Amino acid sequence: MSASNGAAKGERTLAKRSGDLSVFETISRWLPRRNPDADYWWDLTGPHMAAMFEEAGYSKERQYENLLIHYYWTVPYMGSAPAPDGSLKWNCILTGSGVSMVYSWKWNSSSPSSKPDIRIGFEPIGPHSGTALDPLNQLSTKEILHGFNERMPLSLDWTNHFLSTCFDPETKYWVANEKSGVPLATTVMLGHDYLHDGLTLKTYFFPRVAGERLLPWERWDASLRGALATHGENATSALDVLSEFLKTNPEGQALIPTGLALDNGTTSPTSRTDSRVKFYFRCPKTTFASVREIMTLGGRISTPHLEAQLGKLHSLLEEITGLPANYPDDADVPVYHGFGTGNSPLRRAAYYLYYFDIAPGAEVPDIKFYAALSHYGQNDRMSAEGTCRFMEREGRGVYVGNYVRMLERIAGERTLETGNGLQSYLAVLFRGDGELDVTSYFLSERC
């Protein structure tokens, strides 16, 4: 990535229409240029966001509103533009390119009226990120939460709880960095779910002990129970089931806790108003036998659709990895080594990801599975087409052409066949009606 290519990308990916300007062209005509950093990120990501909203069938009104939110509440917080050599002052470790934003496309269901939802996750970056004043890079996140709290209904009690219980005093991290060279890294992120009828805001936490890499389980457990306890005596039921699985099941014992996510609030009249508590784990095992054990919590979860859903997940994994149907369930998925053009941290270790929703009121967690396409996809074209074939078989293929066209618009001059890493993850959650919630994650730059 170079500092000179942002405007060019903006020009390449504009949706040209005869006799009419695109939403992005129209809104960019009247929005002021601000400074080299913000202008760079708008020129790069603005056309991407516009392409996603257009291809996902958003109304013109919602497209304009969402692009304005992006212009005012995301772009100014994306940090400095890259230096001439492509380096960034603050690298977000969650993306291969170091850029602080991840896009996602939540696929439509089989309902004729269903449309894809566009979402982003991003790490706000400020002028003092990584300095003694803001060593954990949390000031900009707090500023955005404050700004949104004045404009939409938010609940920040749990956010404040986890900020106060999952982190050591900031000075400890700075001292560990200065004296021992322990790197400062991502600790919080925000998520914007741009729904067709409103916006949902989320906060993500990636805590660790000062001078160390990860927060120990005991501290996670104490912090979670402290938050859930305010919701009644049965509020920890899902956490209790998860804890028992982590302690007693061999697959559970292999899981490593890495992060947490909360819903802060929504303007959507059709979205749930209670918060999920999504507890993220990394798993070094990639056999389907391991996936089955974790998605069922070792037999603790049993539903009428479970076996059929496991079969669908197996089929989807075959599509995106290119593995044969008779590939052994007890064998790890091979990592495809011909991918990537950058120094992505994803290239150093292969893994699957999971989250467990342990929100109050649930007897067992809802579980979401993530496969890293940066590891297991052969190239971006094959990964996209494999996902599209699955969606068509499931009677959900209305937007498959839009999805591929959207990826091509984001890729610009880079063809989908020539690399891998534009698409970063594919995620699956088992729904109560038997369908799979499928979400594709991708980046503004191929890692």
C-alpha positions as a printed Julia matrix, in Angstrom:
447×3 Matrix{Float64}:
   0.0     0.0     0.0
   1.36    3.42   -0.86
   0.27    6.92    0.08
  -0.22    7.83   -3.57
  -2.76    5.21   -4.58
  -5.81    6.21   -2.55
  -7.26    8.75   -4.97
  -6.63    6.45   -7.92
  -8.54    3.66   -6.23
 -11.37    6.05   -5.55
 -11.53    6.89   -9.24
 -11.38    3.24  -10.36
 -14.2     2.0    -8.19
 -16.77    4.73   -8.75
 -20.07    3.41  -10.08
 -20.46    5.18  -13.44
 -23.97    5.63  -14.77
 -25.09    7.29  -17.95
 -27.03   10.47  -17.33
 -26.77   10.11  -13.55
 -24.17   10.39  -10.83
 -23.62    7.61   -8.33
 -24.41    8.2    -4.66
 -20.69    8.4    -3.91
 -20.04   10.91   -6.69
 -22.97   13.05   -5.59
 -22.08   13.11   -1.93
 -18.36   13.65   -2.61
 -19.18   16.71   -4.73
 -20.5    18.52   -1.66
 -18.44   17.12    1.21
 -15.38   19.27    1.95
 -11.83   18.03    1.64
 -10.23   18.12    5.09
  -6.6    17.09    5.46
  -4.23   14.69    3.67
  -4.86   11.85    6.13
  -8.66   11.98    6.15
  -8.76   12.62    2.4
  -6.59    9.55    1.77
  -8.86    7.25    3.79
 -12.04    8.69    2.26
 -10.67    8.25   -1.26
  -9.74    4.65   -0.45
 -12.66    3.42    1.66
 -15.5     5.71    0.57
 -15.91    4.03   -2.84
 -15.7     0.62   -1.17
 -18.5     1.46    1.24
 -20.6     2.9    -1.58
 -20.11   -0.26   -3.64
 -21.15   -2.49   -0.74
 -24.31   -0.51    0.03
 -25.31   -0.36   -3.62
 -24.73   -4.06   -4.35
 -26.52   -5.1    -1.13
 -29.68   -3.29   -2.23
 -29.78   -0.43    0.29
 -32.24    2.38   -0.35
 -30.79    5.65   -1.65
 -31.75    7.33    1.63
 -29.86    4.72    3.66
 -26.86    4.87    1.31
 -26.52    8.61    1.84
 -26.93    8.37    5.61
 -24.43    5.53    5.94
 -21.82    7.28    3.83
 -22.22   10.42    5.95
 -21.71    8.35    9.12
 -18.59    6.86    7.54
 -17.29   10.29    6.48
 -17.77   11.95    9.87
 -17.39    9.08   12.37
 -14.95    6.62   10.84
 -12.64    8.29    8.33
 -11.28   10.97   10.74
 -10.33    8.18   13.16
  -8.37    5.97   10.75
  -5.04    7.55   11.65
  -2.28    8.89    9.46
  -2.08    8.03    5.79
   0.67    5.55    4.91
   4.2     6.85    4.54
   5.81    6.7     1.07
   7.14    3.23    1.89
   3.64    2.05    2.86
   4.27    1.94    6.6
   1.72    3.13    9.16
   2.34    4.86   12.47
  -0.1     2.51   14.23
  -0.67   -0.94   12.75
  -3.91   -2.73   13.5
  -2.9    -6.35   14.07
  -6.29   -7.69   12.99
  -5.71   -7.02    9.29
  -2.86   -8.23    7.16
  -2.22   -4.78    5.69
  -2.25   -2.98    9.04
  -5.23   -0.85    7.94
  -7.64   -0.33   10.82
 -10.88   -1.5     9.15
 -12.51   -4.79    8.18
 -15.62   -5.03    5.98
 -18.27   -7.74    6.15
 -21.24   -8.88    4.07
 -23.84  -10.84    6.05
 -25.62  -12.93    3.46
 -29.37  -12.79    2.9
 -31.59  -15.58    4.19
 -33.94  -17.65    2.02
 -36.79  -15.2     2.65
 -37.7   -13.39   -0.6
 -37.54  -10.02    1.17
 -34.14  -10.62    2.82
 -31.12   -8.57    1.76
 -27.44   -8.68    2.78
 -26.32   -6.49    5.69
 -23.09   -4.51    5.49
 -20.95   -4.14    8.6
 -17.52   -2.86    9.49
 -15.16   -3.36   12.37
 -12.53   -0.71   12.9
  -9.95    0.39   15.4
 -10.19    4.15   15.97
  -6.76    5.78   15.9
  -5.89    9.19   17.3
  -2.88   11.53   17.29
  -1.61   10.11   20.59
  -2.14    6.4    19.9
   0.8     4.36   21.13
   2.29    7.22   23.17
   2.53    7.61   26.93
  -0.71    9.61   26.79
  -2.66    6.81   25.07
  -0.54    3.62   25.12
  -3.52    1.29   24.63
  -5.12    3.43   21.91
  -8.45    3.8    23.68
  -9.02    7.57   23.69
 -10.51    7.75   20.19
 -12.86    4.84   20.87
 -14.15    6.59   23.99
 -14.58    9.83   22.04
 -16.69    8.11   19.37
 -18.8     6.31   21.97
 -19.44    9.67   23.64
 -20.44   11.21   20.3
 -22.8     8.38   19.4
 -24.3     8.42   22.88
 -25.5    11.96   22.15
 -27.16   10.84   18.9
 -28.66    7.4    19.56
 -29.66    5.31   22.58
 -26.61    3.49   23.96
 -25.88    1.43   27.05
 -22.27    1.77   28.13
 -22.4     0.14   31.57
 -20.84   -3.12   30.43
 -18.35   -1.29   28.23
 -17.13    0.71   31.21
 -17.1    -2.45   33.35
 -14.82   -4.36   30.99
 -12.56   -1.36   30.41
 -12.06   -1.14   34.17
 -11.67   -4.87   34.95
  -9.86   -6.36   31.93
  -6.94   -3.95   31.75
  -4.11   -2.97   34.06
  -3.31    0.74   34.62
  -2.09    2.2    31.33
   1.27    3.21   32.78
   2.15   -0.46   33.3
   1.84   -1.17   29.58
   3.96    1.85   28.72
   6.67    0.84   31.19
   6.67   -2.73   29.85
   7.07   -1.34   26.34
   9.84    1.07   27.27
  11.85   -1.26   29.52
  11.2    -4.72   28.09
  10.18   -4.01   24.52
   6.74   -5.6    24.93
   4.85   -4.21   21.91
   1.75   -2.07   22.25
  -1.12   -3.5    20.24
  -4.84   -3.41   19.52
  -6.96   -3.42   22.69
 -10.36   -2.05   21.6
 -12.34   -1.76   18.38
 -15.78   -0.62   17.32
 -18.29   -2.3    15.05
 -20.95   -0.61   12.92
 -23.76   -2.85   11.68
 -25.31   -0.84    8.85
 -28.73   -2.47    8.78
 -31.38   -1.63    6.19
 -33.48    0.1     8.85
 -30.88    1.54   11.21
 -27.45    1.28   12.82
 -26.17   -1.0    15.59
 -22.99   -0.05   17.46
 -20.68   -2.64   19.04
 -17.51   -2.54   21.15
 -14.73   -5.14   20.98
 -12.13   -5.77   23.68
  -8.76   -7.52   23.29
  -7.23   -7.28   26.77
  -3.96   -8.66   28.08
  -1.9    -8.38   31.22
   0.78   -5.67   31.09
   4.02   -7.24   29.9
   2.24  -10.37   28.66
   0.28  -11.45   25.61
  -3.11  -12.7    26.81
  -5.46  -12.28   29.74
  -5.61  -15.46   31.88
  -8.88  -17.38   32.12
  -9.35  -16.58   35.82
  -9.44  -12.87   35.12
 -11.79  -13.3    32.19
 -14.12  -15.38   34.33
 -14.17  -12.91   37.22
 -14.85   -9.94   34.93
 -17.63  -11.72   33.04
 -19.35  -12.93   36.18
 -19.15   -9.45   37.67
 -21.02   -8.04   34.66
 -23.58  -10.83   34.32
 -24.39  -10.94   38.04
 -26.41   -7.73   37.73
 -29.0    -9.61   35.63
 -30.23  -12.19   38.15
 -29.2   -15.53   39.55
 -29.54  -17.47   36.26
 -27.67  -14.89   34.22
 -24.48  -16.99   34.09
 -26.1   -20.21   32.82
 -24.49  -20.04   29.36
 -21.14  -19.06   30.86
 -21.35  -21.97   33.3
 -21.93  -24.45   30.45
 -19.06  -22.96   28.46
 -16.71  -23.0    31.48
 -17.42  -26.66   32.13
 -16.72  -27.5    28.47
 -13.45  -25.56   28.54
 -12.28  -27.4    31.64
 -13.34  -30.98   30.89
 -13.43  -31.47   27.1
 -10.15  -32.01   25.17
 -11.34  -29.71   22.38
 -12.42  -27.1    24.91
  -9.04  -27.28   26.62
  -7.37  -26.34   23.32
  -9.35  -23.08   23.01
  -7.53  -19.83   23.82
  -9.62  -16.79   24.86
  -8.72  -13.71   22.83
 -11.51  -11.12   22.94
 -15.01   -9.99   23.79
 -17.73   -8.01   21.99
 -20.86   -6.22   23.21
 -23.82   -4.55   21.53
 -24.04   -0.96   22.78
 -27.28    0.12   21.11
 -29.28    0.35   17.91
 -31.55    2.68   15.96
 -33.14   -0.26   14.14
 -36.76   -0.89   15.19
 -36.47   -4.57   14.2
 -33.21   -5.44   16.0
 -32.89   -6.95   19.45
 -32.34   -4.37   22.17
 -30.6    -6.66   24.67
 -26.87   -7.07   24.27
 -25.06  -10.17   23.16
 -21.88  -11.06   25.04
 -19.65  -12.59   22.39
 -16.61  -14.36   23.86
 -13.94  -15.05   21.2
 -11.5   -17.98   21.16
  -8.74  -19.15   18.86
  -8.37  -22.88   18.18
  -5.21  -24.47   16.71
  -7.18  -27.55   15.62
  -8.82  -27.41   12.2
 -10.25  -30.93   11.83
 -13.96  -31.17   11.18
 -14.19  -33.53   14.14
 -12.96  -30.64   16.3
 -15.45  -28.25   14.65
 -18.3   -30.67   15.36
 -17.28  -31.09   19.0
 -17.04  -27.34   19.59
 -20.23  -26.4    17.71
 -22.15  -28.91   19.86
 -20.17  -28.22   23.06
 -19.37  -31.9    23.27
 -23.02  -32.94   23.05
 -24.33  -30.27   25.39
 -26.21  -28.63   22.51
 -28.89  -30.63   20.73
 -31.47  -29.18   18.33
 -33.77  -30.67   15.66
 -31.69  -29.12   12.86
 -28.19  -29.7    14.28
 -27.07  -32.66   12.14
 -28.37  -31.04    8.96
 -26.6   -27.79    9.83
 -23.33  -29.6    10.51
 -23.69  -31.22    7.09
 -24.23  -27.83    5.46
 -21.18  -26.4     7.23
 -19.11  -29.36    6.03
 -20.32  -28.74    2.47
 -19.5   -25.04    2.68
 -15.97  -25.79    3.92
 -15.47  -28.15    0.99
 -16.48  -25.34   -1.36
 -14.09  -22.73    0.02
 -11.1   -25.04    0.6
 -11.41  -27.18   -2.52
 -11.12  -30.34   -0.44
 -12.88  -33.52   -1.59
 -16.04  -34.75    0.11
 -14.17  -37.79    1.47
 -11.44  -35.75    3.16
 -10.95  -37.31    6.64
 -12.83  -35.56    9.44
  -9.89  -36.17   11.8
  -7.31  -34.48    9.55
  -6.39  -30.8     9.83
  -7.22  -28.66    6.82
  -4.07  -28.01    4.77
  -2.89  -24.42    4.58
  -2.61  -23.11    1.08
   0.85  -21.52    0.91
   0.64  -19.6    -2.35
  -1.26  -16.63   -0.98
  -0.55  -13.14    0.14
   1.66  -10.34   -1.06
   2.4    -8.64    2.26
   3.67   -9.4     5.75
   0.39  -10.54    7.23
   0.49  -11.84   10.81
  -2.09  -14.37    9.62
   0.67  -16.17    7.73
   2.51  -17.14   10.9
  -0.07  -19.53   12.35
  -3.1   -21.41   11.13
  -6.23  -21.61   13.24
 -10.0   -21.45   13.4
 -11.91  -18.88   15.44
 -15.13  -19.19   17.44
 -17.3   -16.95   19.51
 -19.72  -18.03   22.22
 -22.64  -15.72   23.0
 -23.06  -16.04   26.77
 -25.66  -13.3    27.21
 -27.96  -13.4    30.26
 -31.06  -15.53   29.79
 -29.48  -18.14   27.52
 -29.14  -21.69   28.82
 -26.38  -22.55   26.34
 -24.29  -20.25   24.13
 -24.96  -19.5    20.5
 -21.73  -20.36   18.68
 -20.2   -18.8    15.58
 -17.41  -20.44   13.6
 -14.79  -18.58   11.53
 -12.52  -20.05    8.83
  -9.6   -17.87    7.76
  -9.76  -17.65    3.97
  -6.31  -16.06    4.13
  -5.08  -19.51    5.15
  -7.4   -21.97    3.52
  -8.68  -20.3     0.37
  -6.81  -21.01   -2.88
  -7.49  -17.57   -4.35
 -10.11  -14.88   -3.92
 -12.05  -15.91   -7.03
 -12.34  -19.55   -5.95
 -13.3   -18.62   -2.38
 -16.01  -16.26   -3.62
 -17.38  -18.69   -6.18
 -17.41  -21.53   -3.64
 -19.46  -19.41   -1.25
 -21.79  -18.41   -4.07
 -22.36  -22.01   -5.15
 -23.35  -22.9    -1.6
 -25.76  -19.96   -1.37
 -27.39  -20.95   -4.67
 -27.87  -24.54   -3.49
 -29.55  -23.19   -0.36
 -32.0   -21.11   -2.38
 -30.24  -17.91   -1.32
 -28.49  -16.98   -4.55
 -30.26  -13.71   -5.36
 -27.2   -11.62   -4.46
 -24.33  -13.87   -5.56
 -23.67  -11.8    -8.68
 -23.77   -8.61   -6.62
 -21.25  -10.06   -4.15
 -18.71  -10.97   -6.83
 -19.21   -7.61   -8.57
 -18.7    -5.82   -5.23
 -15.42   -7.72   -4.64
 -14.24   -6.81   -8.13
 -15.03   -3.15   -7.5
 -13.02   -3.22   -4.27
 -10.13   -5.14   -5.86
  -9.89   -2.58   -8.66
  -7.05   -3.4   -11.06
  -6.08   -6.48   -9.04
  -7.94   -9.51  -10.35
  -9.49  -11.96   -7.91
  -7.66  -14.86   -9.58
  -4.16  -13.52   -8.93
  -4.06  -13.59   -5.15
  -5.66  -14.44   -1.86
  -6.32  -12.34    1.22
  -8.86   -9.78    0.04
 -11.43  -12.05    1.68
 -10.21  -12.67    5.21
 -12.81  -14.88    6.94
 -16.0   -16.79    6.34
 -18.22  -17.17    9.41
 -21.18  -19.45   10.14
 -23.75  -19.47   12.95
 -26.5   -22.09   13.28
 -29.95  -20.46   13.31
 -32.94  -21.87   15.14
 -34.9   -22.31   11.9
 -32.29  -24.63   10.4
 -30.57  -22.12    8.11
 -26.98  -20.98    8.46
 -26.13  -17.35    9.11
 -23.2   -16.86    6.7
 -20.97  -13.79    6.79
 -18.05  -12.97    4.47
 -15.28  -10.7     5.8
 -12.89   -8.81    3.56
 -10.33   -6.01    3.59
  -9.64   -2.74    1.83
  -6.19   -4.05    0.89
  -5.16   -7.61    0.06
  -2.81   -8.91    2.78
